[in-house]
Coordinates of C-alpha atoms in Angstrom, one line a residue:
X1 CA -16.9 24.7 -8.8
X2 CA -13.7 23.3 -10.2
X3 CA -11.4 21.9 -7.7
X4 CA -8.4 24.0 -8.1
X5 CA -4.5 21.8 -7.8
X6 CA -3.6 20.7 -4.4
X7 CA -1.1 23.0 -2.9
X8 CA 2.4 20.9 -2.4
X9 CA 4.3 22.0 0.9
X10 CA 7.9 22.5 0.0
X11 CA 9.0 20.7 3.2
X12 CA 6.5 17.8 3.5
X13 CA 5.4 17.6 -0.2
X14 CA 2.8 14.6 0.5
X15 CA 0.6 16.9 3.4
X16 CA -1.8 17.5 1.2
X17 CA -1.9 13.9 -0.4
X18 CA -5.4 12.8 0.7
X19 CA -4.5 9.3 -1.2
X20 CA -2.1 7.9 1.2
X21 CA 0.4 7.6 -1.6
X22 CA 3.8 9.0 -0.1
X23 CA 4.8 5.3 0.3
X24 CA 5.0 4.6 -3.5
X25 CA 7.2 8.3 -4.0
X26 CA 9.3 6.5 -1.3
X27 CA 9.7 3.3 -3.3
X28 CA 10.2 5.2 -6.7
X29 CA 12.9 7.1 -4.5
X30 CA 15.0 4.2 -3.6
X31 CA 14.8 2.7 -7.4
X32 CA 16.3 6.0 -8.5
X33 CA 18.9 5.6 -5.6
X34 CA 19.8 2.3 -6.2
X35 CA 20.2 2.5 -10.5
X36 CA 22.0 6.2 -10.3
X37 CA 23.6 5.7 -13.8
X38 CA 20.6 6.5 -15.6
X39 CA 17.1 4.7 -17.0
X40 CA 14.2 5.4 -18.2
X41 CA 11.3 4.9 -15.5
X42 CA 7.2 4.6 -16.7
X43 CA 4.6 5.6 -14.3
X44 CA 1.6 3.8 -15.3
X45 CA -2.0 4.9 -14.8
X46 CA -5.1 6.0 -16.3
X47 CA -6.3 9.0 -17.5
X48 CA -7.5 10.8 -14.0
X49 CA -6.0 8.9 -11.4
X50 CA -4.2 11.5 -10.4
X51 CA -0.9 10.7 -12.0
X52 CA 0.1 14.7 -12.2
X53 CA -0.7 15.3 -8.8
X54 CA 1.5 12.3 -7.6
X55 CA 4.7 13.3 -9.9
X56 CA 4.3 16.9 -8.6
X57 CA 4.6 16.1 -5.1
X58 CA 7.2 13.6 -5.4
X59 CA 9.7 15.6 -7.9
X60 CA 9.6 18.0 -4.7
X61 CA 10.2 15.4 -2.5
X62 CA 13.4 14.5 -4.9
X63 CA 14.8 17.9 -5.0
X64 CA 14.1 18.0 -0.5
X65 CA 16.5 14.6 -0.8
X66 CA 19.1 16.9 -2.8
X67 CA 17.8 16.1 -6.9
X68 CA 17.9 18.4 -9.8
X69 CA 14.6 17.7 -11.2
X70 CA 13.0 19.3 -14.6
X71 CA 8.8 18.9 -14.9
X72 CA 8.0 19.0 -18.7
X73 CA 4.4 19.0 -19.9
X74 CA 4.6 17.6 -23.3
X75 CA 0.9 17.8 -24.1
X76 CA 1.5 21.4 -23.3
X77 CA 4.5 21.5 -25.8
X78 CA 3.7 19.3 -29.0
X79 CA 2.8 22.5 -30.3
X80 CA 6.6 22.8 -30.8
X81 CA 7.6 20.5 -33.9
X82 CA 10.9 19.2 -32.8
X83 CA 10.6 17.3 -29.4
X84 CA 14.4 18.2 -29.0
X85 CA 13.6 22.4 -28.7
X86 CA 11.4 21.3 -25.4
X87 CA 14.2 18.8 -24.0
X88 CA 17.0 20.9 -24.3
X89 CA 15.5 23.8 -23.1
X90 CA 14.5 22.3 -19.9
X91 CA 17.6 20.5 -19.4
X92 CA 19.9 23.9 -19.9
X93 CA 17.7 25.7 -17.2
X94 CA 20.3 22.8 -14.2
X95 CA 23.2 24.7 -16.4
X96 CA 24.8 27.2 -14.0
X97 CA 26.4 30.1 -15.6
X98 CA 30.3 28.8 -15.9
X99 CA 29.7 26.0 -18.3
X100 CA 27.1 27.8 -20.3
X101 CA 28.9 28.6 -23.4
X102 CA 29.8 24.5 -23.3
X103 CA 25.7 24.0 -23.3
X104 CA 25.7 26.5 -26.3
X105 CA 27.9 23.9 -28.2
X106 CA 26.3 21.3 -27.0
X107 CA 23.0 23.1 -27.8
X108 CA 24.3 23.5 -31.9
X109 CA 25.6 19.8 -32.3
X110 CA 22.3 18.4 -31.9
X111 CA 20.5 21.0 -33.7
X112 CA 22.3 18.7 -36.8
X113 CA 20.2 16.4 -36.3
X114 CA 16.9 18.1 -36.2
X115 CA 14.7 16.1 -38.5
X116 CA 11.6 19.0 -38.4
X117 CA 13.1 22.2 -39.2
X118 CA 13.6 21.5 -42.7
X119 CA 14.5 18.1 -44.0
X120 CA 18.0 17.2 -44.7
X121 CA 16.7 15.9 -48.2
X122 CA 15.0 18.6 -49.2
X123 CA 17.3 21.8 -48.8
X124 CA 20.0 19.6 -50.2
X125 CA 17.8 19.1 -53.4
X126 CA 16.1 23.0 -53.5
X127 CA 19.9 23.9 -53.2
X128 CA 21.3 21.8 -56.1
X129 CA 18.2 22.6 -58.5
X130 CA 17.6 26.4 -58.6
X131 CA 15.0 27.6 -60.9
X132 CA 13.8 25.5 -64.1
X133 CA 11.2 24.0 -66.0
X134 CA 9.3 21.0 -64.8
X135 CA 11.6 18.5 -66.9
X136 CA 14.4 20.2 -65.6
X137 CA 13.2 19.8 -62.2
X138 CA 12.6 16.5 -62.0
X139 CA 16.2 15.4 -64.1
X140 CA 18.0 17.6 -61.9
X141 CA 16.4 15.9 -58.7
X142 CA 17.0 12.9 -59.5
X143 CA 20.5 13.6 -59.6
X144 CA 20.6 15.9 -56.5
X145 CA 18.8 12.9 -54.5
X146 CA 21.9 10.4 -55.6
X147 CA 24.5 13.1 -54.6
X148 CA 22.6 13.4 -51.5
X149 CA 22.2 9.8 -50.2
X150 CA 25.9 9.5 -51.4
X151 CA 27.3 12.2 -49.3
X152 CA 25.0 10.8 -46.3
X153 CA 26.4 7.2 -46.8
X154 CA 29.8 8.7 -46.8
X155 CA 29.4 10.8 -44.0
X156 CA 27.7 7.7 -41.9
X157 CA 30.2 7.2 -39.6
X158 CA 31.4 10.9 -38.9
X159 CA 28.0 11.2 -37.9
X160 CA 28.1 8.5 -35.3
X161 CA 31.1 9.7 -34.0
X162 CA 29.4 13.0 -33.8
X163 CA 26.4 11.9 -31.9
X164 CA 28.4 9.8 -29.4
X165 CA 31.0 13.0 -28.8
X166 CA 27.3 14.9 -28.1
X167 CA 26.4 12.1 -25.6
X168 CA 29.6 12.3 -24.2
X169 CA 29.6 16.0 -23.7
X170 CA 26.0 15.8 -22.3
X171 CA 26.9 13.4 -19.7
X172 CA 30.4 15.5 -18.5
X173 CA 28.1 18.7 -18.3
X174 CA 25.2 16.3 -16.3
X175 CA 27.6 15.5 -13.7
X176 CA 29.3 18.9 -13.3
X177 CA 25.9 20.5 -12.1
X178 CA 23.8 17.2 -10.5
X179 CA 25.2 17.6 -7.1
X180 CA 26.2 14.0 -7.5
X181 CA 23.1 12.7 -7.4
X182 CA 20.6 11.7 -11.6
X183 CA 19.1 13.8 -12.7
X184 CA 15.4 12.9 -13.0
X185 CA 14.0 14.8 -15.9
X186 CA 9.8 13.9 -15.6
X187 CA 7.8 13.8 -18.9
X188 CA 4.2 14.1 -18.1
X189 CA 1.0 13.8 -20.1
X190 CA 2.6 12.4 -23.3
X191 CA -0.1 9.9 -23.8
X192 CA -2.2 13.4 -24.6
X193 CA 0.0 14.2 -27.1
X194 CA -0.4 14.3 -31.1
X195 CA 0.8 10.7 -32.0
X196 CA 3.8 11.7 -33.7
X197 CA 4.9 13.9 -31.2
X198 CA 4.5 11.2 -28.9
X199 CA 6.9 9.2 -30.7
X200 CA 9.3 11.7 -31.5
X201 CA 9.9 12.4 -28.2
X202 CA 10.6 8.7 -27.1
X203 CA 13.2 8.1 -30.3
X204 CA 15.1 10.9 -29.0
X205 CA 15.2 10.7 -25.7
X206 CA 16.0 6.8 -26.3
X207 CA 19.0 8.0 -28.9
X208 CA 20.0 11.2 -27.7
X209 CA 19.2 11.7 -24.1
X210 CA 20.0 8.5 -22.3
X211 CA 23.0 9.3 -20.8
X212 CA 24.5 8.4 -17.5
X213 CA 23.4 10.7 -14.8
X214 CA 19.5 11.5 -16.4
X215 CA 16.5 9.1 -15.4
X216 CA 13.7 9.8 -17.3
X217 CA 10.6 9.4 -15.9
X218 CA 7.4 9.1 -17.8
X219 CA 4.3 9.6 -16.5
X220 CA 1.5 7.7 -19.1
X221 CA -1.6 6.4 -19.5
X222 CA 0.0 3.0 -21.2
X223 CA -3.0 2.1 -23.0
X224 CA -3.5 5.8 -24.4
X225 CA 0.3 5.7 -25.3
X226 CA -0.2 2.5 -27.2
X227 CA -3.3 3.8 -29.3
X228 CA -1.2 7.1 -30.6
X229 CA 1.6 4.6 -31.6
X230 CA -1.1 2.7 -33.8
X231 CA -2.1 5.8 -35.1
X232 CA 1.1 6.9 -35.8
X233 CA 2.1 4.2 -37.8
X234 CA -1.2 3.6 -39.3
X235 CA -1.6 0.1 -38.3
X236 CA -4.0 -2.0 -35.2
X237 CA -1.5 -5.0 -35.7
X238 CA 2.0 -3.1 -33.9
X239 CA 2.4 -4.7 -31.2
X240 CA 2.3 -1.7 -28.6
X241 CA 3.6 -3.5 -25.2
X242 CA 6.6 -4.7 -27.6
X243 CA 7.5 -1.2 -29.1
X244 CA 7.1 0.5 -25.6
X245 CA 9.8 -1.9 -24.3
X246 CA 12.9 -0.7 -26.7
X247 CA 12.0 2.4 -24.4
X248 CA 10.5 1.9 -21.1
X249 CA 13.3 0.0 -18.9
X250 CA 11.6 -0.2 -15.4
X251 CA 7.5 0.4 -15.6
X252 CA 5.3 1.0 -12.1
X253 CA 2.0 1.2 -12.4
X254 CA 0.3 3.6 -9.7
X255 CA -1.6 1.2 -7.3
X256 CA -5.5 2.3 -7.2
X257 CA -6.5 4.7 -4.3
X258 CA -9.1 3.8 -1.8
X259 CA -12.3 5.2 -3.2
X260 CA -13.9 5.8 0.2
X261 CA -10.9 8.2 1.2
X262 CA -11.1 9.8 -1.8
X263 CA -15.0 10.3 -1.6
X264 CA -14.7 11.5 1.6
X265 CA -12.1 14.3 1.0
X266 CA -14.8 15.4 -1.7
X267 CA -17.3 15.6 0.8
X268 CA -15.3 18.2 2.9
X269 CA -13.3 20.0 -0.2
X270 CA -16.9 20.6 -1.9
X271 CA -18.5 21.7 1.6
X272 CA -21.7 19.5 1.2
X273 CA -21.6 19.0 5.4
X274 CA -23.3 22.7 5.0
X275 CA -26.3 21.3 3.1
X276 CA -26.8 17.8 4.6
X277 CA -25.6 18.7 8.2
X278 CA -27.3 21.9 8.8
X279 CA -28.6 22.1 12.0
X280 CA -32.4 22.3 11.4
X281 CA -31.8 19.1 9.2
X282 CA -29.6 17.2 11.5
X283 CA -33.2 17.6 14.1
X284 CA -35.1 16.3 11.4
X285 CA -35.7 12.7 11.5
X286 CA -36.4 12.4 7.8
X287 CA -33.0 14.1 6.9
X288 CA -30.7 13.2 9.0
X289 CA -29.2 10.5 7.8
X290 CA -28.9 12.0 4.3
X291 CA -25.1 12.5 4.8
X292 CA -24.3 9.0 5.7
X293 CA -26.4 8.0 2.5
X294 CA -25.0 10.4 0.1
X295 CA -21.5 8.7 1.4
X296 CA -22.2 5.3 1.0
X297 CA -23.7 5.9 -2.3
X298 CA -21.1 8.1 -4.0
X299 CA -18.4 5.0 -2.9
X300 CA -20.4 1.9 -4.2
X301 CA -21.1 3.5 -7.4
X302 CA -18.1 5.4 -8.1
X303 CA -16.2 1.6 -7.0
X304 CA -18.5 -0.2 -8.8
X305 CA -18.6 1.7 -12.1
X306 CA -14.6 2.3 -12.0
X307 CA -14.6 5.8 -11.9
X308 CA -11.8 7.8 -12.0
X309 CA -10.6 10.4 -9.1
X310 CA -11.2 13.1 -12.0
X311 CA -14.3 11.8 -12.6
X312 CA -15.7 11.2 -9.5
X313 CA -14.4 15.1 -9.0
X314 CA -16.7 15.7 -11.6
X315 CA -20.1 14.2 -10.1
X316 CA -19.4 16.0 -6.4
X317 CA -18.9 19.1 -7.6
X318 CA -22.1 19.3 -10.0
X319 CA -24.0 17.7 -6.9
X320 CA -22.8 21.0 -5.2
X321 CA -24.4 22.9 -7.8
X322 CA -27.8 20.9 -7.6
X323 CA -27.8 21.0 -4.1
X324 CA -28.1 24.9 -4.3
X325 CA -31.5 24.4 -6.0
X326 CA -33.0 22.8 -3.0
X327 CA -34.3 24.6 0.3
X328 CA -32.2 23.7 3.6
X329 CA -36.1 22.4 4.3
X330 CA -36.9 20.3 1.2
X331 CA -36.7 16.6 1.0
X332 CA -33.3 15.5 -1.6
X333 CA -33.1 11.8 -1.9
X334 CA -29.1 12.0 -1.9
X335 CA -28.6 8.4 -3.3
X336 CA -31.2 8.8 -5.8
X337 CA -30.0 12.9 -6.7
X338 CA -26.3 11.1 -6.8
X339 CA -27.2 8.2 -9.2
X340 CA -28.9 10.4 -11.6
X341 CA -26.3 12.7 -11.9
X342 CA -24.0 10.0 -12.8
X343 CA -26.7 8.8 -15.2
X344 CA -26.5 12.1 -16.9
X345 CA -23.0 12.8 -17.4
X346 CA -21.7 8.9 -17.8
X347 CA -24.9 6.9 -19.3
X348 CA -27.1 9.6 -21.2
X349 CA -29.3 7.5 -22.8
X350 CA -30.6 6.0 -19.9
X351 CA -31.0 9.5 -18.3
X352 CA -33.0 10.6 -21.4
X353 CA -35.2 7.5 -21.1
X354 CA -36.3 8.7 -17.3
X355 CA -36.7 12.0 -17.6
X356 CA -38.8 11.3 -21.0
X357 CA -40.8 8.5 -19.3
X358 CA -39.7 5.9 -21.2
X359 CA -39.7 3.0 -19.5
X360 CA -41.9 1.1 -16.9
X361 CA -41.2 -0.1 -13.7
X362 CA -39.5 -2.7 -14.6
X363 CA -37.0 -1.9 -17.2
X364 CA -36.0 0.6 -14.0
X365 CA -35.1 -2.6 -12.3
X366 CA -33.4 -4.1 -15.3
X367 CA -31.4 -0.7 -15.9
X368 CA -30.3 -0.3 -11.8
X369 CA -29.4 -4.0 -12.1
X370 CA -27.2 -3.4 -14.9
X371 CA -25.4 -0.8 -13.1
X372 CA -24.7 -2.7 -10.2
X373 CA -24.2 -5.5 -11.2
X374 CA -21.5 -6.3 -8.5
X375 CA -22.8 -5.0 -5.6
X376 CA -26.4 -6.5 -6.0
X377 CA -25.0 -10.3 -6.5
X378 CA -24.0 -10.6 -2.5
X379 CA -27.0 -10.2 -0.3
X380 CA -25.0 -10.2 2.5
X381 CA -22.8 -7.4 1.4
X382 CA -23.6 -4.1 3.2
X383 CA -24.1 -2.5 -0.2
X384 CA -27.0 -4.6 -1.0
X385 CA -29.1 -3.2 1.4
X386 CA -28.2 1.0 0.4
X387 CA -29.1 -0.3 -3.1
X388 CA -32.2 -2.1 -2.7
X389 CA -33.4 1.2 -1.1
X390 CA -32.0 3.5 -3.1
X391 CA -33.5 1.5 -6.1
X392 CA -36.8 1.9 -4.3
X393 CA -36.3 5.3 -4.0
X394 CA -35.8 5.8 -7.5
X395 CA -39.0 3.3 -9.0
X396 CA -41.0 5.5 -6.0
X397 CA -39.9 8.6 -7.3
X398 CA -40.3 7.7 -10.8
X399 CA -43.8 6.1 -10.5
X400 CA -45.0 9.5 -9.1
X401 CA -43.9 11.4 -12.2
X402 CA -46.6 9.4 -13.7
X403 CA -49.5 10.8 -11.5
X404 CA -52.9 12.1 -12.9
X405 CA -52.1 9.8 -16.3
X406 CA -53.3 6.2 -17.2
X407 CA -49.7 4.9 -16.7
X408 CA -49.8 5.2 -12.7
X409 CA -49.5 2.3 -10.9
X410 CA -49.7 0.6 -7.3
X411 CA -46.5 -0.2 -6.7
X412 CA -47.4 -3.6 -4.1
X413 CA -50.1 -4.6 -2.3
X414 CA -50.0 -4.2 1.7
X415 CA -53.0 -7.0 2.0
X416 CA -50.5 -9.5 -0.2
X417 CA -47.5 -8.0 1.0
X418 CA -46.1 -8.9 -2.9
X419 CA -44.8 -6.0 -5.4
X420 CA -47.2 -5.4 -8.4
X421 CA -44.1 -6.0 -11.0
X422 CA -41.3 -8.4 -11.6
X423 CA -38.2 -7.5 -10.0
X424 CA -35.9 -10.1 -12.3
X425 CA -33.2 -11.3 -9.7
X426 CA -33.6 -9.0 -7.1
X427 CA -35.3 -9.5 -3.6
X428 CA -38.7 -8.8 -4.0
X429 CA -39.5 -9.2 0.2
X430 CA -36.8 -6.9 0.8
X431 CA -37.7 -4.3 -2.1
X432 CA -41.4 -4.6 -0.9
X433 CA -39.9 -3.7 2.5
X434 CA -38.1 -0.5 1.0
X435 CA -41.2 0.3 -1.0
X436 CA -43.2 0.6 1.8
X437 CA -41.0 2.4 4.0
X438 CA -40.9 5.2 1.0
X439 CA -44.7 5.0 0.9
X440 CA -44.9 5.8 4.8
X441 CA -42.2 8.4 4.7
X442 CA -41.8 10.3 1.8
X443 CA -46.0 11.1 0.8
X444 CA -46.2 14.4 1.8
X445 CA -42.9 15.6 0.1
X446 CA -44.8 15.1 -3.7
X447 CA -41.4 13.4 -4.8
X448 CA -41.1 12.4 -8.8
X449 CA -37.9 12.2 -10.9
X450 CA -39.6 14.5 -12.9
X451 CA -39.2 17.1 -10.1
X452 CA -35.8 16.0 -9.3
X453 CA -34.2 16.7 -13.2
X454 CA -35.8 20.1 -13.4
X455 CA -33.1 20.6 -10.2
X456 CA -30.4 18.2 -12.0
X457 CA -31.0 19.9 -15.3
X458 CA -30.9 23.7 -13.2
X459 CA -33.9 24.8 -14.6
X460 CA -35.0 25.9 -11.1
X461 CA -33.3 29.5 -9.3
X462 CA -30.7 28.4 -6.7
X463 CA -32.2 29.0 -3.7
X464 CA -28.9 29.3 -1.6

């Protein structure tokens, strides 16, 4: 049921992009091309969009257009407590063989300036106390932390000598095994990250790793990445956008995909053709156009609601699983099967209300309204009309779970031709009209929401 990662063709790395999106790689290309010397790139985008997929494909396409390229997963690696143990590991894996021993140097100079192994501070105190009484203790600390800020103000500028001869040495050894081309070292999923992880990682690839011949591209949700930087330092007033910016020297945010693409490629990856295209079905006149419907559903709702790709993954492949409840025969209601799934994993309370029975008619009109709010303002819009139905296919359904108690009710009266409830803003002559036409064609199928959440729910065998 879960959609397993798009497989990336080492010769045309975007075949498999069902988003269209190998003209923004191309774009991010040429920026790399044309600012060789080094920067540090931010791919923005929220949590879902894809933003792993996209980096994937393109760091292939980089190393097809003769890149070195490293992938590093931080969220993966903040179990590490020194950011540096990750970076350098990743970058000594470009290192060929002859200059390896140089790396090793390399490798021990900046190990001097680990900050998470033990601090500085501390084994220079533990070291000048030794063993004592608590008096003792705190006398000779005192001392031991004067003769240890003395001996770092002292040894301030070897140190930055130190650091800038690392740099230096980084840089030469960059350039020996890039092929002449940056380096672009791609930090992924940091926005996932423990918050001070998060931030160690930008201070040292902003003080130790920005080198010339290394663009660093980081792939982030920015709005995540702001909210661990706030948690970091333990404040809502730091100015997020503001700190980002001593990093972050060029930032592209991922344009959105086209929903109905996307929607589509679901349809086929998740196989529901074989339900709502079966042959027997596709003769039926009350079925057939249950793909078309399930379509245009999926894509007003999942546009209208903002949904991300991961998301929307989400709703068609548990609609896969419901659908193997239902006989190839029985009647489904794909718009109103699709909006209740939603309704269950993204508005729960609402879904708790329906399948409890907690609402009348129209609060179910004040709730769908809510939810559409967009699509149901233009009457002219296509969408209108898919919703208006689908909304009467969800009051029809809903009414009937109601049958054989006092709370039953005739929906609209054919000799008035007026609904028996206030539908708020919505057309009440075209909602008659979709009333009706569930009246004439869905009777004999004993429809009720209450059937359709004891599927939703899988409280019923799969019959397929």
């Amino acid at each position: 049921m879960k959609h397993e990662d798009i497989v990336i063709d080492k010769k045309n790395p975007f075949a498999n992009c069902k988003l269209g999106r190998e003209p923004y790689a191309n774009i991010l290309s040429s920026i790399v091309d044309s600012y060789a010397k080094g920067f540090v790139l931010a791919i923005n985008g929220e949590w879902g969009v894809g933003k792993t997929t996209f980096v994937k494909m393109w760091m292939q396409k980089l190393k097809n257009e003769g890149h070195k390229t490293i992938y590093f997963n931080a969220w993966e690696n903040d179990f590490v407590l020194e950011p540096m143990v990750g970076i350098l590991g990743e970058l000594k894996s470009l290192i060929t063989s002859d200059p390896e021993k140089r790396f090793d140097s390399i490798l021990k100079g900046f190990a001097k300036f680990s900050n998470k192994i033990i601090p500085a501070s501390l084994k220079f105190v533990a070291k000048s106390i030794g063993l004592g009484g608590i008096a003792d203790v705190i006398e000779k600390g005192g001392e031991a932390m004067a003769a240890f800020f003395e001996n770092e103000i002292s040894n301030y500028d070897q140190k930055k000598e130190s650091l800038q001869s690392l740099r230096n040495d980084l840089c030469n050894l960059v350039a020996q095994n890039n092929g002449g081309k940056p380096v672009v070292f791609i930090i992924d999923e940091l926005d996932r990250c423990r918050p001070d992880y998060a931030v160690e990682v930008l201070e040292k690839v902003k003080h130790f790793f920005s080198v010339q011949g290394i663009i660093f591209v980081l792939s982030i949700d920015k709005k995540q990445l702001g909210n661990s930087i706030r948690g970091f330092y333990g404040s809502e007033n730091i100015n997020a956008d503001e700190y980002l910016r001593r990093f972050i020297d060029i930032e592209y945010s991922l344009p959105e995909p086209s929903i109905k693409d996307f929607c589509e490629y679901l349809y086929d990856y998740f196989t529901l053709n074989e339900f709502f295209e079966n042959e027997w079905r596709c003769t039926y006149d009350t079925f057939k156009d249950d793909s078309l419907l399930f379509k245009k559903i999926s894509v007003i709702l999942s546009t209208e609601k903002h949904l991300t790709l991961r998301k929307i993954e989400k709703l068609f492949a548990y609609t896969r699983l419901v659908l193997k409840t239902f006989r190839i025969e029985g009647c489904v209601l794909p718009e109103v099967v699709f909006m209740l799934i939603y309704l269950k994993y993204y508005e729960n309370d609402l879904y708790n209300a329906i399948k409890r029975n907690k609402l009348n008619i129209h609060d179910i009109v004040n709730q769908i309204n809510s939810i559409f709010t967009i699509s149901l303002k233009d009457k002219e819009q296509y969408e209108y009309r898919t919703l208006i139905f689908a909304m009467a296919k969800l009051i029809y359904c809903y009414n009937n779970s109601y049958r054989g108690t006092g709370y039953y009710q005739s929906l609209f009266s054919r000799e008035n031709e007026e609904l028996s409830f206030d539908t708020g803003e919505i057309d009440k002559n075209f909602l008659y009209l979709a009333l009706e036409h569930c009246d004439q064609k869905y009777t004999r199928f004993e429809l009720s929401t209450k059937s359709l959440i004891q599927k939703i729910d899988l409280l019923e065998s799969l019959k397929q």
